[in-house]
CSV table of C-alpha atoms in Angstrom, one decimal:
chain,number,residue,atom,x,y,z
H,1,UNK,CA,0.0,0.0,0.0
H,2,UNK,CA,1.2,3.2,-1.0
H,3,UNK,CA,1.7,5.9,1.8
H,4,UNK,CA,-0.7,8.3,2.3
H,5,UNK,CA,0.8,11.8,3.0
H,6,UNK,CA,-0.6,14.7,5.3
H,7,UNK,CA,0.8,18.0,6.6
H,8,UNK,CA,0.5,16.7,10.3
H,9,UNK,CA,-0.1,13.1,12.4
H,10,UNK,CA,-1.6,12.8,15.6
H,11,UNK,CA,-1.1,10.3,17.3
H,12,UNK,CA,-3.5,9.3,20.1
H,13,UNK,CA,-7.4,10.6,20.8
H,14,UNK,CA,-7.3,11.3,24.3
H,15,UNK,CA,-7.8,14.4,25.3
H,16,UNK,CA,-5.0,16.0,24.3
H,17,UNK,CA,-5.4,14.5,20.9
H,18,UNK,CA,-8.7,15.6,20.5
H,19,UNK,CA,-7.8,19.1,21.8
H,20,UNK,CA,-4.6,18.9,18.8
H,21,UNK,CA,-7.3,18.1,16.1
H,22,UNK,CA,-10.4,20.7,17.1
H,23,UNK,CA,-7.2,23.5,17.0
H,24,UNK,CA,-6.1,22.2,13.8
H,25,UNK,CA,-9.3,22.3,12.1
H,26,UNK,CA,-9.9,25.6,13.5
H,27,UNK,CA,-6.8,26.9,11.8
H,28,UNK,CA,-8.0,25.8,8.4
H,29,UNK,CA,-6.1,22.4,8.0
H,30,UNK,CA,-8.3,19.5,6.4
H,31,UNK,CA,-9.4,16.8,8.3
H,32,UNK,CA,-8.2,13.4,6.0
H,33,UNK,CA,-6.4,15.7,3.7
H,34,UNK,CA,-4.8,18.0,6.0
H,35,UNK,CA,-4.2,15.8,9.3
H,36,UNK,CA,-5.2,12.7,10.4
H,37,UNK,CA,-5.5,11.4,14.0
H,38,UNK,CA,-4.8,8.0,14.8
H,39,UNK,CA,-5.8,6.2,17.7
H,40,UNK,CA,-4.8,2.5,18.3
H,41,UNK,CA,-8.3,1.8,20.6
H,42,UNK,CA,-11.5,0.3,19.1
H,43,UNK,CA,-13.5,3.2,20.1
H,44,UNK,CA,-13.4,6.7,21.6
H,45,UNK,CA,-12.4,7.5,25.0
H,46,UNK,CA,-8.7,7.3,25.1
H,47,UNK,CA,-7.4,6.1,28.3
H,48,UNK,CA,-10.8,6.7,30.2
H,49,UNK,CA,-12.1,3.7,28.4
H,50,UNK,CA,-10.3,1.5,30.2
H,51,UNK,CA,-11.1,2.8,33.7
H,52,UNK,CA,-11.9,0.5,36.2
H,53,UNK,CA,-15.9,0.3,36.4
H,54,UNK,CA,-16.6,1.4,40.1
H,55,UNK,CA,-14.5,4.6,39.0
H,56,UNK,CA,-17.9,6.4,39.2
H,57,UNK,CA,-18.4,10.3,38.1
H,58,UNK,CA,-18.3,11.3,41.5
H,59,UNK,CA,-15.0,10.0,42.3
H,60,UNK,CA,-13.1,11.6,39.5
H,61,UNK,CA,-11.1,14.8,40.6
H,62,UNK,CA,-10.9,17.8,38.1
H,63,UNK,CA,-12.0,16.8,34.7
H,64,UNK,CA,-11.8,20.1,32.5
H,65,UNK,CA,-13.9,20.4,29.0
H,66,UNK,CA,-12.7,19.7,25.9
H,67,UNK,CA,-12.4,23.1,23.8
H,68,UNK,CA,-15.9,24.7,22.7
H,69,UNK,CA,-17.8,21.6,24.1
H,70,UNK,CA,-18.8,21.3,27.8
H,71,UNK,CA,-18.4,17.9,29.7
H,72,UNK,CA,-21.9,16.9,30.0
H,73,UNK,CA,-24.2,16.8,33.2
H,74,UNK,CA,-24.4,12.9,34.4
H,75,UNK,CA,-25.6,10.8,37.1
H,76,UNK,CA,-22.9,10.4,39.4
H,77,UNK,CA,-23.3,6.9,40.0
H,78,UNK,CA,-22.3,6.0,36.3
H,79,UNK,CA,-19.2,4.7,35.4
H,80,UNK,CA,-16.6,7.2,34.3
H,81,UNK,CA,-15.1,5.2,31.5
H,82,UNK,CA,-19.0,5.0,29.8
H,83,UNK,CA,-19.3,9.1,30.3
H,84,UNK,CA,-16.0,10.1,29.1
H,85,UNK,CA,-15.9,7.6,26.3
H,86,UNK,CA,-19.6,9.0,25.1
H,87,UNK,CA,-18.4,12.0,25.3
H,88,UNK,CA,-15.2,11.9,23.3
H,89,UNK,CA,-17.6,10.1,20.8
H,90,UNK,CA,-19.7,13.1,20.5
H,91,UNK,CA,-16.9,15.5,20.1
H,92,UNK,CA,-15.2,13.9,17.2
H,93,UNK,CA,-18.5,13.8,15.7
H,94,UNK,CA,-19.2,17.6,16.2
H,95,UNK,CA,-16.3,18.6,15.0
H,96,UNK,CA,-15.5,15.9,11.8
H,97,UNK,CA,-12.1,14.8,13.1
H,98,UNK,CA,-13.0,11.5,11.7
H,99,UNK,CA,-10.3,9.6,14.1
H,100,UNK,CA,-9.1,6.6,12.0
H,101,UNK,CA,-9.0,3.3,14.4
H,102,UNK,CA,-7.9,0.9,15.1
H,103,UNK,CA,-4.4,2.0,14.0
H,104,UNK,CA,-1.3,1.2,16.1
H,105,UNK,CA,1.7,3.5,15.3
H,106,UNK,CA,4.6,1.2,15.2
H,107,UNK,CA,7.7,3.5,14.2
H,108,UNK,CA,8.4,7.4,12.9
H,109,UNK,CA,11.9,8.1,10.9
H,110,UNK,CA,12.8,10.5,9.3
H,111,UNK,CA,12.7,10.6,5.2
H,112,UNK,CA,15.8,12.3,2.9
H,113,UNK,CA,13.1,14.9,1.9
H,114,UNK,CA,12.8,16.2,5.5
H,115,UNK,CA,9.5,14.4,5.6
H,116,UNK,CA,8.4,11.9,8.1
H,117,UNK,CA,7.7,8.5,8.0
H,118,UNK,CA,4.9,7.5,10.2
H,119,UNK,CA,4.8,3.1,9.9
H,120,UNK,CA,1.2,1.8,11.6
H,121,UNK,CA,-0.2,-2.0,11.5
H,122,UNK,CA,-2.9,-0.5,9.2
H,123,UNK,CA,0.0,1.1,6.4
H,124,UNK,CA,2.1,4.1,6.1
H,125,UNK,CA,1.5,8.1,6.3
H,126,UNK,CA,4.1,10.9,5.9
H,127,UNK,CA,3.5,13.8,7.4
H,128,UNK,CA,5.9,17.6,7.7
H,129,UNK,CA,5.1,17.2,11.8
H,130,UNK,CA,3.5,15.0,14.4
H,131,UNK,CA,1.8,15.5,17.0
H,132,UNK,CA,1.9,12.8,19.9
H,133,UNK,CA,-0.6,12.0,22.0
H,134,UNK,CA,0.1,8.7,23.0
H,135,UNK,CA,-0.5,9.5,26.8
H,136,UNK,CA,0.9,6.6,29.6
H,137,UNK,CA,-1.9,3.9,29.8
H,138,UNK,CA,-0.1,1.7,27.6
H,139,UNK,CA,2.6,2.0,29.4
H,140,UNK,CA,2.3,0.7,33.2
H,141,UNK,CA,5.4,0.5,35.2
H,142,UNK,CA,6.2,-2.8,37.1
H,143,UNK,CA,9.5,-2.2,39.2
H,144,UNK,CA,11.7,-4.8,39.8
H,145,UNK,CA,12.1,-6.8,43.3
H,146,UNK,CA,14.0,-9.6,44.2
H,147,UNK,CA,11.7,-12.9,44.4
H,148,UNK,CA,9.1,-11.4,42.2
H,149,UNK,CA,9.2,-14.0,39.9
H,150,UNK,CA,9.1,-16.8,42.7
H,151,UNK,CA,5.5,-15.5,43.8
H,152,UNK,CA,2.9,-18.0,43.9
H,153,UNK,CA,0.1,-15.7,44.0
H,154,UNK,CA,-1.5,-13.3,41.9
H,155,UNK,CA,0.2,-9.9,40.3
H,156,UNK,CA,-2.0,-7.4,39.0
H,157,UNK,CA,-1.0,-3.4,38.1
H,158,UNK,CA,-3.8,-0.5,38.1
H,159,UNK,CA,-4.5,-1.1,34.6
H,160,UNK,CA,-5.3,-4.5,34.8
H,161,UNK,CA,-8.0,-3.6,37.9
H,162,UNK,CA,-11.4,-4.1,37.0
H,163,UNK,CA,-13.1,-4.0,40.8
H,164,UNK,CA,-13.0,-5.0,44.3
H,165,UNK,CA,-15.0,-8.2,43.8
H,166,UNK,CA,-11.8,-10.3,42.7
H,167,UNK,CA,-10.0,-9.7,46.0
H,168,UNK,CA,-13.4,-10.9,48.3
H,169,UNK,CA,-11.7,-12.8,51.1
H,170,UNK,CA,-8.0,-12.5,50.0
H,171,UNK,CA,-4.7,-11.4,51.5
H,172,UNK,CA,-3.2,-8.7,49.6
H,173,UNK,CA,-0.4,-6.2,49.4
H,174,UNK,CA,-1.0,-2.6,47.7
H,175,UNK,CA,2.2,-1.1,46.7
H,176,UNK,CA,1.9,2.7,45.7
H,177,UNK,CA,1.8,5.9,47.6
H,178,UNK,CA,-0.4,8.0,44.9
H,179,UNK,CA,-4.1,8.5,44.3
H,180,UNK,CA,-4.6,5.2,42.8
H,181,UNK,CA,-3.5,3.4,45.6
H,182,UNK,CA,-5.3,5.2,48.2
H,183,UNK,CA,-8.6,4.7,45.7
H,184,UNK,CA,-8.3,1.1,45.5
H,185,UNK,CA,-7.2,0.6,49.2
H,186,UNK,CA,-10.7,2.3,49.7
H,187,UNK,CA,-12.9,-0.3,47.4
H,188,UNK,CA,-10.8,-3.4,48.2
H,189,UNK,CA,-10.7,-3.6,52.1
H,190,UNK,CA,-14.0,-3.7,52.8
H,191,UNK,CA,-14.2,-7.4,51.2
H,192,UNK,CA,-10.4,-8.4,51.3
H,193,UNK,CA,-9.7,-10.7,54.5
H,194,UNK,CA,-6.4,-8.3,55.0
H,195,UNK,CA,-4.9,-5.4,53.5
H,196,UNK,CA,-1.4,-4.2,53.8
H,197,UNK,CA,-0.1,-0.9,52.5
H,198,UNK,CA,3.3,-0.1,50.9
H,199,UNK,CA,5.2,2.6,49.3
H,200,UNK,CA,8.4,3.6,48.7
H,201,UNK,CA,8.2,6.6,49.7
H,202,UNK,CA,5.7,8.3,52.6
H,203,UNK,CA,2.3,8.9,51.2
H,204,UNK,CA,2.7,12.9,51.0
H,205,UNK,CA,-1.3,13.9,52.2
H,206,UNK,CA,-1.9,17.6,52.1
H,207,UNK,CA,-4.5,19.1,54.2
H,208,UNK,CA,-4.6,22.3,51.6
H,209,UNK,CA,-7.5,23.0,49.0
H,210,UNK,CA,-6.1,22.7,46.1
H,211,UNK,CA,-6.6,25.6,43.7
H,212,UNK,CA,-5.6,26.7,40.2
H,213,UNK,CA,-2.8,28.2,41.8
H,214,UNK,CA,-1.3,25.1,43.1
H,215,UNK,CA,-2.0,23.8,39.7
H,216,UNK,CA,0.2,26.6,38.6
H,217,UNK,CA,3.2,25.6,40.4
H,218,UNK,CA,2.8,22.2,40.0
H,219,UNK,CA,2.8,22.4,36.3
H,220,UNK,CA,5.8,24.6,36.5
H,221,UNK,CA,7.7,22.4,38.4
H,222,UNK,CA,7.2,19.6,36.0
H,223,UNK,CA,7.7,21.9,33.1
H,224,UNK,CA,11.1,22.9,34.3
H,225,UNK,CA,12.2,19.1,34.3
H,226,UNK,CA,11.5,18.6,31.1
H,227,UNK,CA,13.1,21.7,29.8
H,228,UNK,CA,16.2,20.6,31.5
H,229,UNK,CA,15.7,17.2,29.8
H,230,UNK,CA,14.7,15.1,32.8
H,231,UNK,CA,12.5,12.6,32.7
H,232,UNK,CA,8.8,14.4,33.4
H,233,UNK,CA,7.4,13.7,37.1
H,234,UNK,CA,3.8,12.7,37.6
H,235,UNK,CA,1.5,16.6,38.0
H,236,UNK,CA,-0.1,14.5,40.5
H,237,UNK,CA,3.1,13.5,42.2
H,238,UNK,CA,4.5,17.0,42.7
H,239,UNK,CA,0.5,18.6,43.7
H,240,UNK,CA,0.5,15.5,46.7
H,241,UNK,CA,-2.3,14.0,48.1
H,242,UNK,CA,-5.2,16.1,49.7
H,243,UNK,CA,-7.0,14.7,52.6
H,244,UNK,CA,-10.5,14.4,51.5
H,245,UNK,CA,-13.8,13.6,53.4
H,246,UNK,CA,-12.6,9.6,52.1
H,247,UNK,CA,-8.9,9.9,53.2
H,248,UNK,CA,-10.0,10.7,56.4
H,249,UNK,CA,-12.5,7.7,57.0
H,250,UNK,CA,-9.8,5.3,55.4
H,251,UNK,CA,-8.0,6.8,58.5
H,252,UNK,CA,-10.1,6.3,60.8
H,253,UNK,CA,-11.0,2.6,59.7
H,254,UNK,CA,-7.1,1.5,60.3
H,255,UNK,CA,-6.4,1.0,56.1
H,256,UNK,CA,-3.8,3.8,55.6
H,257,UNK,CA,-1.3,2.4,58.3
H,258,UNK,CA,1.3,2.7,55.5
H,259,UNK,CA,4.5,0.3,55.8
H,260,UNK,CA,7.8,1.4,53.9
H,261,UNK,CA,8.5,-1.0,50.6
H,262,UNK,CA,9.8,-4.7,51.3
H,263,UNK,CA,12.8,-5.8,50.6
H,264,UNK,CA,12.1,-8.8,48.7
H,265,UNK,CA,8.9,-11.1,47.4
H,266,UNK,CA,8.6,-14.8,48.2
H,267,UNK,CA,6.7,-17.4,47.0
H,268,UNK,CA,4.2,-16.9,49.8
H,269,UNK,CA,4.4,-13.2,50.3
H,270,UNK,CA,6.8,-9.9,50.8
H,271,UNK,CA,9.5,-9.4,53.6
H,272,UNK,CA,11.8,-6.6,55.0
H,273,UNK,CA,15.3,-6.8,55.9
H,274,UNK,CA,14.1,-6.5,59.7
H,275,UNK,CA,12.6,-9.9,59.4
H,276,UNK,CA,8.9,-8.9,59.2
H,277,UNK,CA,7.3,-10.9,56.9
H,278,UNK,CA,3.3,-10.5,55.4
H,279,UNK,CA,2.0,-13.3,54.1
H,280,UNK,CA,-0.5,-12.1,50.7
H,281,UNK,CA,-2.3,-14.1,47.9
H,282,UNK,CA,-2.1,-10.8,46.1
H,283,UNK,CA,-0.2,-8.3,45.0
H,284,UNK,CA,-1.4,-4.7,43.6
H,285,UNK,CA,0.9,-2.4,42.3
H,286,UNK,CA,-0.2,1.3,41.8
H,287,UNK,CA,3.1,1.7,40.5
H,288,UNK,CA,2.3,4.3,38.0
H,289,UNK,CA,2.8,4.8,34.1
H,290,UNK,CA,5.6,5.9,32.1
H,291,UNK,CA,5.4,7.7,28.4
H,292,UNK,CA,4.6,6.0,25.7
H,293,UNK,CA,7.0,7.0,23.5
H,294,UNK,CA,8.7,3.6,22.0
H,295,UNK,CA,7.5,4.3,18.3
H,296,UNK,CA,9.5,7.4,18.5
H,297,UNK,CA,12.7,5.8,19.6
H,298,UNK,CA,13.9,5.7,15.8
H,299,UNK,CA,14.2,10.0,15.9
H,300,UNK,CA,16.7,10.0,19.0
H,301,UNK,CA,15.0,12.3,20.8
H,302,UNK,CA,16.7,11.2,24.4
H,303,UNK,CA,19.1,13.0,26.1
H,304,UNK,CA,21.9,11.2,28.1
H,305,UNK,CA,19.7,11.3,30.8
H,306,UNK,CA,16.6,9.6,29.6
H,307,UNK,CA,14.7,12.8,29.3
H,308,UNK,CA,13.3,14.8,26.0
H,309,UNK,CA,14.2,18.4,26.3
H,310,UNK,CA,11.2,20.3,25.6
H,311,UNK,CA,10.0,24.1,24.9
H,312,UNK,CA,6.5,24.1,25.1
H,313,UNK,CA,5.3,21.2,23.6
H,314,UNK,CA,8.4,21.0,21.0
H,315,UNK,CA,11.1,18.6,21.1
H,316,UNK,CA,13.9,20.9,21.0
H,317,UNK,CA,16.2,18.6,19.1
H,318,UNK,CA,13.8,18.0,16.1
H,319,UNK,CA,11.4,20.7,15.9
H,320,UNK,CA,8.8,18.9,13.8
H,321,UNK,CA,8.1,16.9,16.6
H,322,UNK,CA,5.2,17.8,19.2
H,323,UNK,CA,4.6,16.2,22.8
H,324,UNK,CA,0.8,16.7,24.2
H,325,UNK,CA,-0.3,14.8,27.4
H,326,UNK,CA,2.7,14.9,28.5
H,327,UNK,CA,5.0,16.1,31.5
H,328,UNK,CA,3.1,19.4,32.5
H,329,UNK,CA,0.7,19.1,29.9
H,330,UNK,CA,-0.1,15.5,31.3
H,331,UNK,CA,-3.5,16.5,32.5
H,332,UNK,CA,-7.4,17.1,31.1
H,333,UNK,CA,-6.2,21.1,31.7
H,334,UNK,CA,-3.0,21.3,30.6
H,335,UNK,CA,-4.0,19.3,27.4
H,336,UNK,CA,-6.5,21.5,26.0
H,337,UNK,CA,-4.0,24.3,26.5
H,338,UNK,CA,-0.7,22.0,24.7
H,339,UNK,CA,-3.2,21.2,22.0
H,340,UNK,CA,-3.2,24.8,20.9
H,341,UNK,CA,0.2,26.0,21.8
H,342,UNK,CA,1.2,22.6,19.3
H,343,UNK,CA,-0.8,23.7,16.7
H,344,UNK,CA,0.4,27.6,16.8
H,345,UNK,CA,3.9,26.2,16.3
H,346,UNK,CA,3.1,23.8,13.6
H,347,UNK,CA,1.4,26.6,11.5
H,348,UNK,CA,4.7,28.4,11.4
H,349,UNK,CA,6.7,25.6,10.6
H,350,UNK,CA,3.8,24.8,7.5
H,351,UNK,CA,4.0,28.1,6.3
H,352,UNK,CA,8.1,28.1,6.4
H,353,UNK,CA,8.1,25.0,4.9
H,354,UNK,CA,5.7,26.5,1.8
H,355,UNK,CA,7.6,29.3,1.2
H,356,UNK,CA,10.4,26.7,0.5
H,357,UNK,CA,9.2,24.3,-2.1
């Protein structure tokens, strides 16, 4: 199959790639002709359609409105992967972006014509830029501890969690000290026989509310790692956890007594250096995600240190490259606001690249 060839890719229809394609249109480029977004789900919703099913409406903190669209009114008993993904749905349908799926993007090089080369499971597309939008979902991190493979039990990470039902009368571990952990802490202890809590690091609870202006400074903070080309922290991880009406009852009920991470896994269950040992049927870790970034390992966009320095949302070392949904633009906020800052920049490099052929 010959390639098909566009003035920009995007890669991904999350938020952020949603938010890339409503700003492109808006600037006069073509959906199908002029872009394309590709998304390597079976349907919309991006990462949301894979949320865990008790992950109600009410439970979700902070979800900000695609561009000219408002999130819409819903019960808040209903399942936020159902209201997010019906929603996505209807946005790409007001607004034509015609999301081709499923498509997996498998590698992007670079072409002798300055073009790139964007290789999917469903044929080729070249493109002057790209816009990634991949997100982290795909990506779940699953450190390494000695013994880990010796476990008899059961290993699951966040992504694999599909509700508290599965752990009914069983012994298990949560390993984690962010939001996800504390969540599922929440929904599995009421039916687990025992519950034991883990983190690396001290959970860091906040008793602050948490306002734009800590959302300011958190994004900063992240933004400056990834200008200095450091792998991007978690927004989440540098905003901490605030004590909500639910943190507090957790408290109270004996399920945050938080133990610092074991030193190794046996077949039976985990152990510290001290001697303590837990015995667990289960472990849980809410480990968090890393970029998804592996079909863009052919560019060399790494630094030394693992990290992509970034301006904006550009890769400084190859300019036709975007990142959305990621580091401080790695929430429903800071999304909407990379999508447009991406597509300003990509204008400019259109219109330079016009004036030369």
């Amino acid at each position: 199959m010959d390639a098909r060839s566009v003035d920009v890719v995007v890669v991904g229809a999350g938020q952020a790639g949603l938010s890339a394609g409503y700003h492109l249109r808006r600037a006069g480029v073509t959906p199908g002709t002029g872009f394309v977004i590709l998304d390597a789900d079976d349907g919309p919703g991006g990462a949301w359609r894979h949320r865990w099913p008790t992950l109600t409406v009410d439970r979700v903190h902070g979800f900000h409105d695609l561009p000219a669209m408002p999130f819409p009114a819903a019960a808040p008993d209903r399942p936020a992967a159902e209201v997010v993904s019906d929603y996505f749905a209807a946005y790409e349908r007001e607004f034509g972006l015609a999301v081709e799926r499923p498509v997996r993007v498998e590698a992007v090089r670079s072409l002798p014509d300055g073009r790139l080369d964007v290789r999917t499971d469903r044929g080729r597309w070249t493109a002057r830029a790209l816009i990634n939008a991949t997100g982290t979902w795909s990506r779940p991190f699953w450190p390494h501890y000695p013994g880990r493979s010796s476990f008899r039990g059961r290993q699951l990470h966040t992504a694999d969690y599909r509700g508290p039902d599965e752990f009914a009368g069983r012994r298990v571990v949560v390993v984690g000290a962010g939001t996800s952990a504390v969540q599922l802490l929440g929904e599995i202890s009421p039916v687990a026989a025992d519950t034991t809590w883990v983190s690396r690091r001290p959970p860091d609870f906040r008793e602050i509310e948490f306002t734009p202006e800590h959302g300011r400074a958190a994004v900063a903070l992240v933004e400056a790692r990834v200008r200095a080309g450091r792998p991007p922290a978690s927004v989440v991880g540098v905003t901490g956890l605030p004590v909500t009406p639910e943190v507090r009852r957790l408290r109270e009920q004996g399920v945050l007594e938080r133990l610092p991470m074991f030193d190794r896994i046996t077949p039976d269950g985990v152990a510290w250096a001290d001697g303590r040992f837990v015995a667990v049927d289960t472990i849980l870790w809410c480990t968090g995600f890393r970029a998804a970034l592996d079909h863009l390992a052919p560019l060399k966009l790494r630094g030394p240190g693992g990290g992509i320095v970034m301006d904006g949302t550009r890769v400084v070392a190859d300019e036709r490259i975007h990142l959305i949904g990621y580091g401080p633009s790695a929430s429903t906020v800071g999304a909407n606001r990379a999508g447009r800052a991406a597509v300003r920049e990509i204008r400019a490099l259109l219109t330079r690249a016009a004036v030369l052929d």
